[in-house]
Amino acid sequence: MASKPFKNRRWPRAIINFIVLYFDNCCIHGFRYVVQAVLLLFERLLWLILLIVSIYFCIIVSLSSIHRYNTKSTHVGLERNYHFWNTTVPSITLCPMQRLNASFFANYCRVNGIKGPQKAILWDFLENLANSTYINFQNIPESDQIDQIIKELRLKPENYMELIYNLTYDSTYEPIEKQRTRSIDGQVNIHVRQVLTEYGLCYLGNSRLGEEYSSRYLIFGKYPEPNKYEATRKLLQYQIGSYFEKDVGFTLLSFSSEAIDSYIHSAFEVMKVDTNFGYTTEGVVYDPVSEEIIAEDNLETETSVQMRKCRFHHESNLTHFPFYTRNVCQQECRINLAFRICKCIPHFYPNRIANPKPVCDYKTLRSCFPRHADFFLKLYEENEHHEKPATCYCEQNCLDAVITTRSALPMIGSKQLLGSIGSAITIKTWPQVRLKRQVIFSMTDLMVSIGSTAGLFLGFSVLGLVEVLYFFTIRLIWQVLGYTL
Ligand SMILES: *[C@@H]1O[C@H](CO)[C@@H](O)[C@H](O)[C@H]1NC(C)=O
Ligand SMILES: *[C@@H]1O[C@H](CO)[C@@H](O)[C@H](O)[C@H]1NC(C)=O
Ligand SMILES: *[C@@H]1O[C@H](CO)[C@@H](O)[C@H](O)[C@H]1NC(C)=O
Ligand SMILES: *[C@@H]1O[C@H](CO)[C@@H](O)[C@H](O)[C@H]1NC(C)=O
Ligand SMILES: *[C@@H]1O[C@H](CO)[C@@H](O)[C@H](O)[C@H]1NC(C)=O
């Protein structure tokens, strides 16, 4: 159909003409029948209805593809070819039950003029403060003398953790090998670091988390000093094993304490304060089975956190922690809950944020926390009327492992044998299944899906789209300028 050059007074007519021209030439089948003058009005109407129905379904089906892309684009599959896997050995977190170093403390007292009976009172107070967690806040002593000493020292709750850190000896840097807190497997050293946990300062061995998870980083924002003693032998960050290896494991030894509490957990996680082995004066040998969940290489790049519903360590959206794991997210829930209920947070949480939350003084720790200990630990409140979960949602770790401990035996006589106490892991059986997060509906699949939907319902294609653009840009300009095609 030929069209005339546009005249100012005939704009609406010209626009309609142009659209008719588009319909007539358009790539989408059926459009042309709507505007063909030779057809009956009834026929044209029929085509119009057909067109509208097709476009409607095209949009509905495309939207459902987009929904699928956003919510169901990943799945977790099962792998069985276990001969070829490398499995990471679980981590151990070991908390010494004697916390402070007597010579550091003596020095601190000398510098600050604490003498005589005051010294014993302060030691008892600080030792219990350093050893406190949700289950034993009530053990922190309370007295007028303590108040008096704290006043003299001008010790503010915000500085509790820093003082405890200053008075704790990081025994992973001990020069004498026999007295060092270290993690060994035969002649190989495995990296151990001091970490800040909900149970004070502890030692963590065989972890896949970055150095952000260390006491120095969480309290002062500085990475720990490199440990030259560890590097004297072959040093591994974490140990892996495969199906054909027998008895892979390591021993985490702590010289600095008479008693320890140990936690065994996935190498991708931090310890959970309520799943400990308990107070022991002997070491413990664990025989765990570790079933891993891994991720396909393209999972991170091709999907967003909302789509895959899991987070990698470096994808933290937490306020108090610079890295993400599920347990750390739950710790943050606890921080928020404590802040809501007791109006302050315990000293053992990192608080290096833009608006630091107030830290509880020891009296609040004694008075407010024990009453709600169960709620804080389980994040779930049960009272006689109703059950109330705390409002907190934590995504899974994209990489993780489920640890099942088959046996945990005390290491009798280890103290005589090794000269120190510690916990050991030996893996006797390797997992025969593991889970894998996979992308099953990627961006390319979405494009193909929408494209083929458009093709199915409208006979539309990429070149058709280009044609639309062409028609309403270059060709429109020609038309306005008065050329006829
Ligand atoms: C398993 O670990 C060994 C080194 O310990 C490495 O050579 C091998 O490539 C790893 N295998 C896989 C599948 O990652
Ligand atoms: C530290 O706390 C644990 C658990 O409440 C307790 O068994 C242990 O005796 C405490 N240690 C000291 C030195 O008080
Ligand atoms: C801890 O030690 C550092 C460096 O020695 C010092 O600057 C800081 O004031 C100490 N903190 C407390 C609470 O004593
Ligand atoms: C206290 O610290 C010193 C190093 O300054 C260390 O030699 C000593 O072994 C530590 N004491 C304990 C009980 O860890
Ligand atoms: C982190 O993200 C999750 C959802 O992805 C959200 O529920 C949570 O509130 C976020 N946390 C913070 C501190 O923004």
XYZ file of C-alpha atoms and ligand atoms in Angstrom:
555
model
C 0.000 0.000 0.000
C 1.415 3.337 -0.992
C 1.250 6.208 1.434
C 1.375 9.920 0.923
C 3.770 12.412 2.440
C 2.539 13.670 5.779
C 0.711 16.947 5.864
C 0.389 18.869 9.063
C -3.382 18.962 9.150
C -3.691 15.271 8.418
C -1.540 13.841 11.195
C -3.988 11.313 12.716
C -4.797 9.964 9.291
C -1.101 9.641 8.474
C -0.356 7.779 11.675
C -3.136 5.309 11.026
C -1.855 4.863 7.511
C 1.610 4.136 8.780
C 0.367 1.567 11.250
C -1.702 -0.070 8.555
C 1.406 -0.139 6.436
C 3.265 -1.849 9.249
C 0.499 -4.410 9.733
C 0.517 -5.098 6.077
C 4.243 -5.759 5.880
C 4.764 -7.133 9.308
C 6.522 -10.327 10.114
C 3.828 -11.555 12.488
C 1.462 -13.788 10.605
C -2.151 -12.802 10.623
C -1.571 -9.072 11.056
C -1.999 -8.457 7.390
C -5.496 -10.001 7.231
C -6.722 -7.567 9.850
C -6.080 -4.628 7.584
C -6.767 -6.127 4.165
C -9.628 -4.158 2.708
C -10.711 -6.903 0.325
C -11.750 -9.203 3.229
C -15.120 -9.080 4.884
C -15.359 -7.167 8.134
C -16.353 -10.429 9.840
C -13.227 -12.175 8.604
C -11.032 -9.297 9.713
C -12.663 -9.372 13.125
C -11.998 -13.098 13.403
C -8.336 -12.574 12.633
C -8.174 -9.795 15.160
C -9.611 -12.054 17.894
C -7.224 -14.859 16.957
C -4.344 -12.439 17.152
C -5.338 -11.157 20.569
C -5.750 -14.702 21.902
C -2.314 -15.668 20.552
C -0.638 -12.638 22.072
C -2.391 -13.309 25.371
C -1.153 -16.873 25.561
C 2.280 -15.877 24.384
C 2.533 -13.448 27.297
C 1.136 -15.938 29.829
C 3.561 -18.687 28.801
C 6.502 -16.263 28.713
C 5.686 -15.022 32.193
C 5.590 -18.568 33.484
C 9.052 -19.148 31.953
C 10.328 -16.060 33.747
C 8.788 -17.292 36.973
C 10.462 -20.631 36.493
C 13.785 -18.900 35.855
C 13.443 -16.877 39.035
C 12.312 -19.584 41.396
C 13.056 -23.048 40.018
C 16.201 -22.598 37.996
C 18.418 -24.701 40.272
C 18.000 -28.094 41.797
C 19.939 -30.429 44.008
C 21.015 -33.649 42.358
C 22.537 -36.789 43.727
C 25.964 -38.073 42.714
C 27.093 -41.645 43.119
C 30.493 -41.914 41.401
C 32.232 -41.752 44.759
C 35.549 -43.227 43.654
C 36.677 -39.891 42.300
C 35.678 -37.451 44.995
C 37.831 -35.435 47.303
C 36.017 -34.983 50.587
C 37.103 -32.378 53.118
C 37.759 -33.706 56.602
C 35.513 -32.002 59.222
C 36.792 -29.186 61.431
C 37.390 -29.219 65.143
C 36.900 -26.197 67.364
C 38.525 -26.620 70.705
C 37.827 -24.311 73.633
C 40.263 -24.439 76.538
C 38.451 -24.260 79.846
C 41.239 -22.237 81.464
C 41.155 -18.985 79.644
C 43.547 -16.364 80.932
C 47.316 -16.462 81.086
C 48.602 -15.952 84.627
C 51.710 -14.028 83.623
C 49.788 -11.630 81.350
C 47.328 -11.106 84.182
C 50.070 -10.447 86.730
C 51.562 -7.915 84.399
C 48.197 -6.208 83.888
C 47.670 -6.011 87.663
C 51.122 -4.559 88.180
C 50.581 -1.868 85.539
C 47.145 -0.954 86.875
C 47.975 -1.136 90.574
C 45.745 -4.055 91.510
C 47.093 -5.721 94.649
C 46.391 -8.292 97.311
C 42.900 -9.795 97.590
C 41.648 -7.600 94.755
C 43.833 -9.584 92.393
C 42.145 -12.886 93.194
C 38.698 -11.334 92.873
C 39.518 -9.776 89.509
C 41.022 -13.040 88.228
C 37.932 -14.986 89.213
C 35.689 -12.389 87.603
C 37.587 -12.176 84.324
C 38.133 -15.912 84.068
C 34.398 -16.528 84.411
C 33.568 -13.707 82.040
C 35.917 -15.185 79.452
C 34.364 -18.611 79.992
C 30.776 -17.396 79.761
C 28.196 -18.290 77.188
C 24.410 -18.653 77.125
C 24.416 -21.687 79.405
C 26.544 -20.261 82.220
C 26.088 -16.501 82.526
C 24.818 -17.063 86.045
C 28.307 -18.272 87.073
C 29.822 -14.816 86.672
C 30.440 -13.608 90.229
C 28.825 -10.395 91.385
C 29.912 -8.280 94.329
C 30.607 -4.741 95.480
C 34.339 -5.365 95.352
C 34.089 -6.254 91.675
C 32.162 -3.059 91.013
C 34.841 -1.173 92.885
C 37.694 -2.718 90.851
C 35.897 -2.169 87.555
C 35.380 1.450 88.503
C 39.045 1.884 89.375
C 40.116 0.282 86.092
C 37.489 2.280 84.192
C 36.633 -0.945 82.403
C 33.661 -0.411 80.125
C 31.591 -3.324 78.783
C 32.708 -2.452 75.233
C 36.252 -3.302 76.331
C 35.519 -6.629 78.031
C 36.433 -8.653 74.970
C 39.511 -6.610 74.178
C 40.793 -7.076 77.714
C 40.099 -10.795 77.607
C 41.918 -10.950 74.276
C 44.860 -9.046 75.756
C 45.064 -11.423 78.706
C 44.761 -14.587 76.633
C 47.858 -16.212 75.295
C 47.465 -17.312 71.695
C 49.318 -20.578 72.081
C 49.430 -21.277 68.347
C 52.424 -18.887 68.337
C 54.283 -20.717 71.128
C 57.909 -21.278 70.046
C 58.323 -24.590 71.884
C 56.709 -27.172 69.688
C 55.600 -29.481 72.462
C 53.607 -26.690 74.105
C 52.130 -25.203 70.967
C 48.475 -25.536 70.106
C 48.825 -27.255 66.794
C 47.113 -29.570 64.443
C 49.076 -32.421 63.003
C 48.767 -35.462 60.851
C 52.047 -37.342 60.955
C 54.640 -34.954 59.573
C 52.117 -32.504 58.137
C 50.889 -29.370 59.902
C 47.315 -28.240 59.411
C 46.571 -24.589 59.939
C 45.119 -23.670 63.349
C 43.896 -20.248 64.351
C 42.419 -18.581 67.364
C 38.791 -17.693 66.695
C 36.150 -15.619 68.420
C 33.131 -17.797 69.087
C 30.019 -17.573 71.202
C 32.053 -19.448 73.800
C 34.912 -16.972 73.931
C 38.326 -17.485 72.368
C 38.810 -20.987 70.985
C 41.043 -22.736 68.450
C 39.872 -23.904 65.069
C 41.666 -26.433 62.903
C 41.068 -27.637 59.356
C 38.647 -24.987 58.208
C 37.785 -23.835 54.704
C 36.684 -20.412 55.916
C 38.880 -17.412 55.183
C 41.112 -15.627 57.691
C 38.264 -13.178 58.376
C 37.111 -15.815 60.772
C 39.804 -15.274 63.385
C 39.800 -13.511 66.723
C 42.102 -10.733 65.592
C 40.043 -9.883 62.527
C 36.701 -9.919 64.294
C 37.898 -7.860 67.284
C 40.400 -5.470 65.681
C 39.767 -5.781 61.947
C 43.312 -6.971 61.252
C 44.324 -10.249 59.696
C 46.320 -12.554 62.004
C 50.105 -12.485 61.783
C 51.539 -15.256 59.626
C 52.576 -18.128 61.828
C 56.204 -18.982 61.103
C 56.164 -22.029 63.393
C 53.463 -23.717 61.375
C 55.458 -23.234 58.205
C 58.412 -25.243 59.509
C 56.805 -28.325 58.039
C 54.518 -28.973 55.134
C 51.424 -26.874 55.855
C 47.892 -27.594 54.705
C 44.943 -25.252 55.176
C 42.622 -28.213 55.368
C 42.859 -31.876 54.706
C 41.036 -33.742 51.997
C 40.727 -37.427 51.424
C 39.371 -39.722 48.794
C 37.774 -43.119 48.722
C 40.983 -45.112 48.528
C 42.695 -43.495 51.494
C 42.347 -45.096 54.868
C 42.348 -43.399 58.257
C 42.692 -39.831 57.099
C 42.480 -37.348 59.924
C 44.360 -35.098 62.246
C 44.863 -34.304 65.899
C 44.347 -30.858 67.376
C 46.479 -30.534 70.488
C 46.136 -27.876 73.117
C 48.773 -27.609 75.771
C 47.444 -24.550 77.502
C 44.641 -26.124 79.432
C 43.787 -28.848 81.888
C 40.343 -29.311 80.397
C 38.772 -28.662 77.022
C 35.432 -28.553 75.319
C 35.414 -29.661 71.709
C 33.072 -29.165 68.803
C 33.151 -31.061 65.569
C 31.501 -29.467 62.590
C 31.609 -29.089 58.840
C 34.761 -27.476 57.423
C 32.509 -24.942 55.705
C 30.873 -23.835 58.932
C 31.578 -22.365 62.335
C 30.832 -24.211 65.545
C 27.399 -24.138 67.127
C 27.622 -23.435 70.804
C 24.929 -25.890 71.864
C 26.255 -28.960 70.049
C 29.437 -29.575 71.991
C 30.932 -32.772 73.251
C 31.151 -31.332 76.760
C 33.757 -30.599 79.361
C 36.524 -33.205 79.241
C 39.898 -33.577 80.854
C 40.891 -36.201 78.283
C 40.989 -35.831 74.527
C 38.289 -37.277 72.317
C 38.637 -39.319 69.137
C 35.856 -38.835 66.655
C 34.936 -41.122 63.800
C 32.688 -38.976 61.634
C 31.062 -39.409 58.243
C 30.837 -36.293 56.168
C 28.272 -35.974 53.389
C 28.957 -32.963 51.276
C 26.795 -30.699 49.214
C 28.763 -29.079 46.439
C 27.929 -26.671 43.666
C 28.431 -26.779 39.927
C 31.005 -24.263 38.711
C 28.485 -22.063 36.941
C 26.105 -21.838 39.887
C 27.664 -18.707 41.279
C 27.863 -16.797 38.010
C 24.565 -17.822 36.482
C 22.207 -17.415 39.408
C 21.517 -14.841 42.071
C 21.133 -15.558 45.779
C 17.336 -15.303 45.527
C 17.275 -17.789 42.676
C 19.467 -20.436 44.236
C 18.387 -19.820 47.844
C 21.882 -20.332 49.184
C 24.903 -18.163 49.828
C 28.619 -18.559 49.321
C 30.954 -17.422 52.109
C 31.864 -14.161 50.463
C 28.257 -13.182 49.762
C 27.575 -11.886 53.237
C 24.676 -9.522 53.834
C 25.190 -9.717 57.595
C 25.913 -6.653 59.663
C 28.325 -7.949 62.284
C 30.232 -10.506 60.239
C 32.245 -10.002 57.078
C 31.524 -13.510 55.786
C 28.491 -15.730 55.553
C 27.689 -19.131 56.921
C 24.369 -20.360 58.168
C 25.477 -20.616 61.795
C 26.989 -17.154 61.704
C 23.690 -15.873 60.338
C 21.973 -17.521 63.290
C 24.455 -15.852 65.611
C 23.383 -12.576 64.124
C 19.766 -13.518 64.785
C 20.779 -14.099 68.390
C 22.473 -10.714 68.491
C 19.290 -9.051 67.283
C 17.148 -11.048 69.674
C 19.397 -10.242 72.641
C 19.323 -6.618 71.678
C 15.528 -6.688 71.530
C 15.024 -8.498 74.832
C 17.927 -7.315 76.993
C 18.652 -4.045 75.162
C 22.328 -4.930 74.784
C 24.486 -7.707 73.312
C 27.030 -10.020 74.996
C 30.693 -9.055 74.734
C 31.728 -12.063 72.626
C 30.182 -10.791 69.415
C 32.089 -8.736 66.865
C 30.769 -5.206 67.056
C 32.906 -3.292 64.597
C 30.028 -1.730 62.705
C 28.870 1.765 61.851
C 26.448 1.940 64.767
C 27.844 -0.432 67.393
C 25.209 -1.959 69.612
C 25.622 -1.391 73.354
C 27.487 -4.229 75.082
C 25.966 -5.698 78.242
C 27.689 -5.128 81.557
C 28.199 -8.223 83.629
C 25.139 -7.563 85.797
C 22.813 -7.552 82.809
C 24.459 -10.754 81.596
C 23.592 -12.309 84.950
C 20.106 -10.903 85.295
C 18.597 -10.911 81.821
C 20.202 -13.727 79.850
C 19.754 -16.869 81.979
C 15.966 -16.389 81.994
C 15.852 -16.488 78.202
C 18.756 -18.860 77.561
C 16.611 -21.464 75.794
C 15.013 -18.909 73.540
C 18.411 -17.508 72.577
C 19.928 -20.897 71.860
C 17.034 -22.478 70.011
C 15.690 -19.203 68.592
C 12.351 -20.722 69.430
C 10.260 -19.894 72.457
C 7.909 -22.306 74.132
C 5.697 -21.076 76.893
C 2.469 -22.511 78.230
C 0.229 -20.713 75.744
C 1.941 -20.820 72.423
C 5.137 -21.589 70.549
C 6.815 -18.629 69.002
C 9.750 -18.851 66.600
C 11.992 -15.807 66.467
C 11.629 -13.934 63.222
C 14.812 -14.817 61.505
C 15.569 -16.394 58.196
C 18.969 -17.760 57.250
C 19.845 -19.105 53.848
C 21.745 -22.366 53.468
C 25.425 -22.490 52.620
C 25.935 -23.313 48.968
C 28.879 -25.492 49.966
C 28.404 -27.477 53.114
C 28.704 -30.873 54.705
C 26.545 -32.835 57.071
C 28.643 -34.465 59.759
C 27.396 -37.577 61.475
C 29.600 -38.757 64.283
C 29.527 -42.511 64.486
C 31.570 -42.675 67.646
C 33.330 -40.338 69.997
C 35.658 -42.116 72.373
C 37.772 -40.520 75.074
C 41.464 -40.687 74.275
C 42.496 -42.336 77.511
C 46.082 -41.764 78.537
C 46.652 -39.199 75.844
C 47.893 -36.679 78.345
C 50.747 -38.933 79.382
C 51.457 -39.957 75.810
C 51.306 -36.618 74.060
C 52.039 -34.301 76.950
C 48.926 -32.310 76.164
C 45.273 -32.882 75.555
C 43.430 -32.581 72.327
C 40.873 -34.043 70.017
C 41.369 -36.180 66.971
C 39.406 -37.074 63.890
C 39.987 -40.247 61.938
C 37.834 -40.943 58.957
C 37.291 -44.639 58.481
C 34.513 -44.546 55.913
C 33.948 -42.156 53.066
C 30.534 -41.073 51.865
C 29.039 -42.884 48.886
C 26.547 -40.210 47.954
C 26.850 -36.504 47.749
C 24.581 -33.711 46.676
C 25.273 -31.227 43.941
C 23.554 -27.918 43.309
C 22.991 -27.583 39.599
C 21.617 -24.984 37.250
C 18.841 -26.581 35.219
C 17.317 -23.457 33.705
C 19.877 -20.850 32.783
C 19.602 -17.453 31.107
C 20.130 -19.108 27.705
C 17.301 -21.508 28.431
C 15.085 -18.593 29.360
C 15.838 -16.841 26.070
C 15.214 -19.956 24.051
C 12.009 -20.571 25.948
C 10.600 -17.081 25.451
C 11.787 -17.024 21.839
C 10.173 -20.315 20.990
C 6.969 -19.308 22.753
C 6.830 -16.191 20.609
C 7.623 -18.327 17.591
C 4.935 -20.849 18.443
C 2.136 -18.387 19.024
C 3.061 -15.526 16.701
C 5.698 -16.796 14.303
C 7.893 -14.106 15.757
C 11.702 -14.172 15.666
C 14.763 -12.063 16.394
C 14.799 -10.790 12.827
C 11.139 -9.937 13.266
C 12.051 -7.846 16.257
C 14.744 -6.098 14.258
C 12.119 -5.423 11.623
C 9.824 -3.778 14.167
C 12.672 -1.557 15.304
C 13.576 -0.775 11.726
C 10.007 0.048 10.828
C 9.490 2.483 13.639
C 12.857 4.212 13.358
C 14.586 4.449 10.000
C 11.553 3.774 7.930
C 9.470 6.219 9.968
C 12.040 8.925 9.332
C 11.922 8.269 5.603
C 8.183 8.448 5.745
C 8.197 11.740 7.639
C 10.660 13.177 5.169
C 8.239 12.339 2.453
C 9.832 9.375 0.722
C 7.718 6.454 -0.202
C 8.950 2.877 -0.105
C 41.834 -34.390 44.640
O 42.978 -33.911 45.323
C 44.199 -34.177 44.677
C 45.318 -33.621 45.517
O 45.158 -33.944 46.826
C 44.216 -33.534 43.304
O 45.418 -33.864 42.631
C 43.029 -34.015 42.507
O 42.990 -33.316 41.287
C 41.739 -33.759 43.261
N 40.640 -34.334 42.515
C 39.532 -33.618 42.236
C 38.474 -34.344 41.483
O 39.381 -32.461 42.594
C 33.829 -22.912 82.106
O 32.476 -23.259 81.809
C 32.206 -24.649 81.801
C 30.755 -24.842 81.386
O 29.893 -24.128 82.199
C 32.507 -25.240 83.179
O 32.284 -26.637 83.157
C 33.964 -24.954 83.509
O 34.235 -25.417 84.815
C 34.230 -23.466 83.456
N 35.644 -23.236 83.652
C 36.102 -22.546 84.681
C 37.557 -22.389 84.774
O 35.344 -22.056 85.497
C 44.872 -4.221 74.801
O 46.195 -4.089 74.303
C 46.359 -3.019 73.391
C 47.771 -3.064 72.838
O 48.669 -3.544 73.764
C 46.063 -1.687 74.094
O 46.195 -0.620 73.183
C 44.628 -1.729 74.626
O 44.347 -0.557 75.342
C 44.437 -2.945 75.517
N 43.021 -3.016 75.866
C 42.571 -3.070 77.128
C 41.099 -3.091 77.309
O 43.308 -3.109 78.071
C 51.502 -17.542 79.348
O 52.204 -16.812 78.340
C 53.606 -17.102 78.254
C 54.175 -16.268 77.133
O 54.180 -14.921 77.463
C 53.828 -18.567 77.956
O 55.205 -18.856 77.921
C 53.136 -19.423 79.001
O 53.260 -20.778 78.658
C 51.674 -19.041 79.094
N 51.039 -19.810 80.139
C 50.054 -20.653 79.903
C 49.490 -21.368 81.064
O 49.630 -20.819 78.782
C 19.985 -11.059 54.148
O 19.205 -11.599 53.109
C 18.057 -12.335 53.524
C 17.333 -12.852 52.320
O 18.172 -13.102 51.265
C 17.110 -11.434 54.325
O 16.020 -12.194 54.794
C 17.881 -10.840 55.488
O 17.055 -9.928 56.161
C 19.135 -10.116 54.993
N 19.877 -9.671 56.152
C 20.257 -8.400 56.321
C 20.994 -8.081 57.566
O 20.032 -7.553 55.473
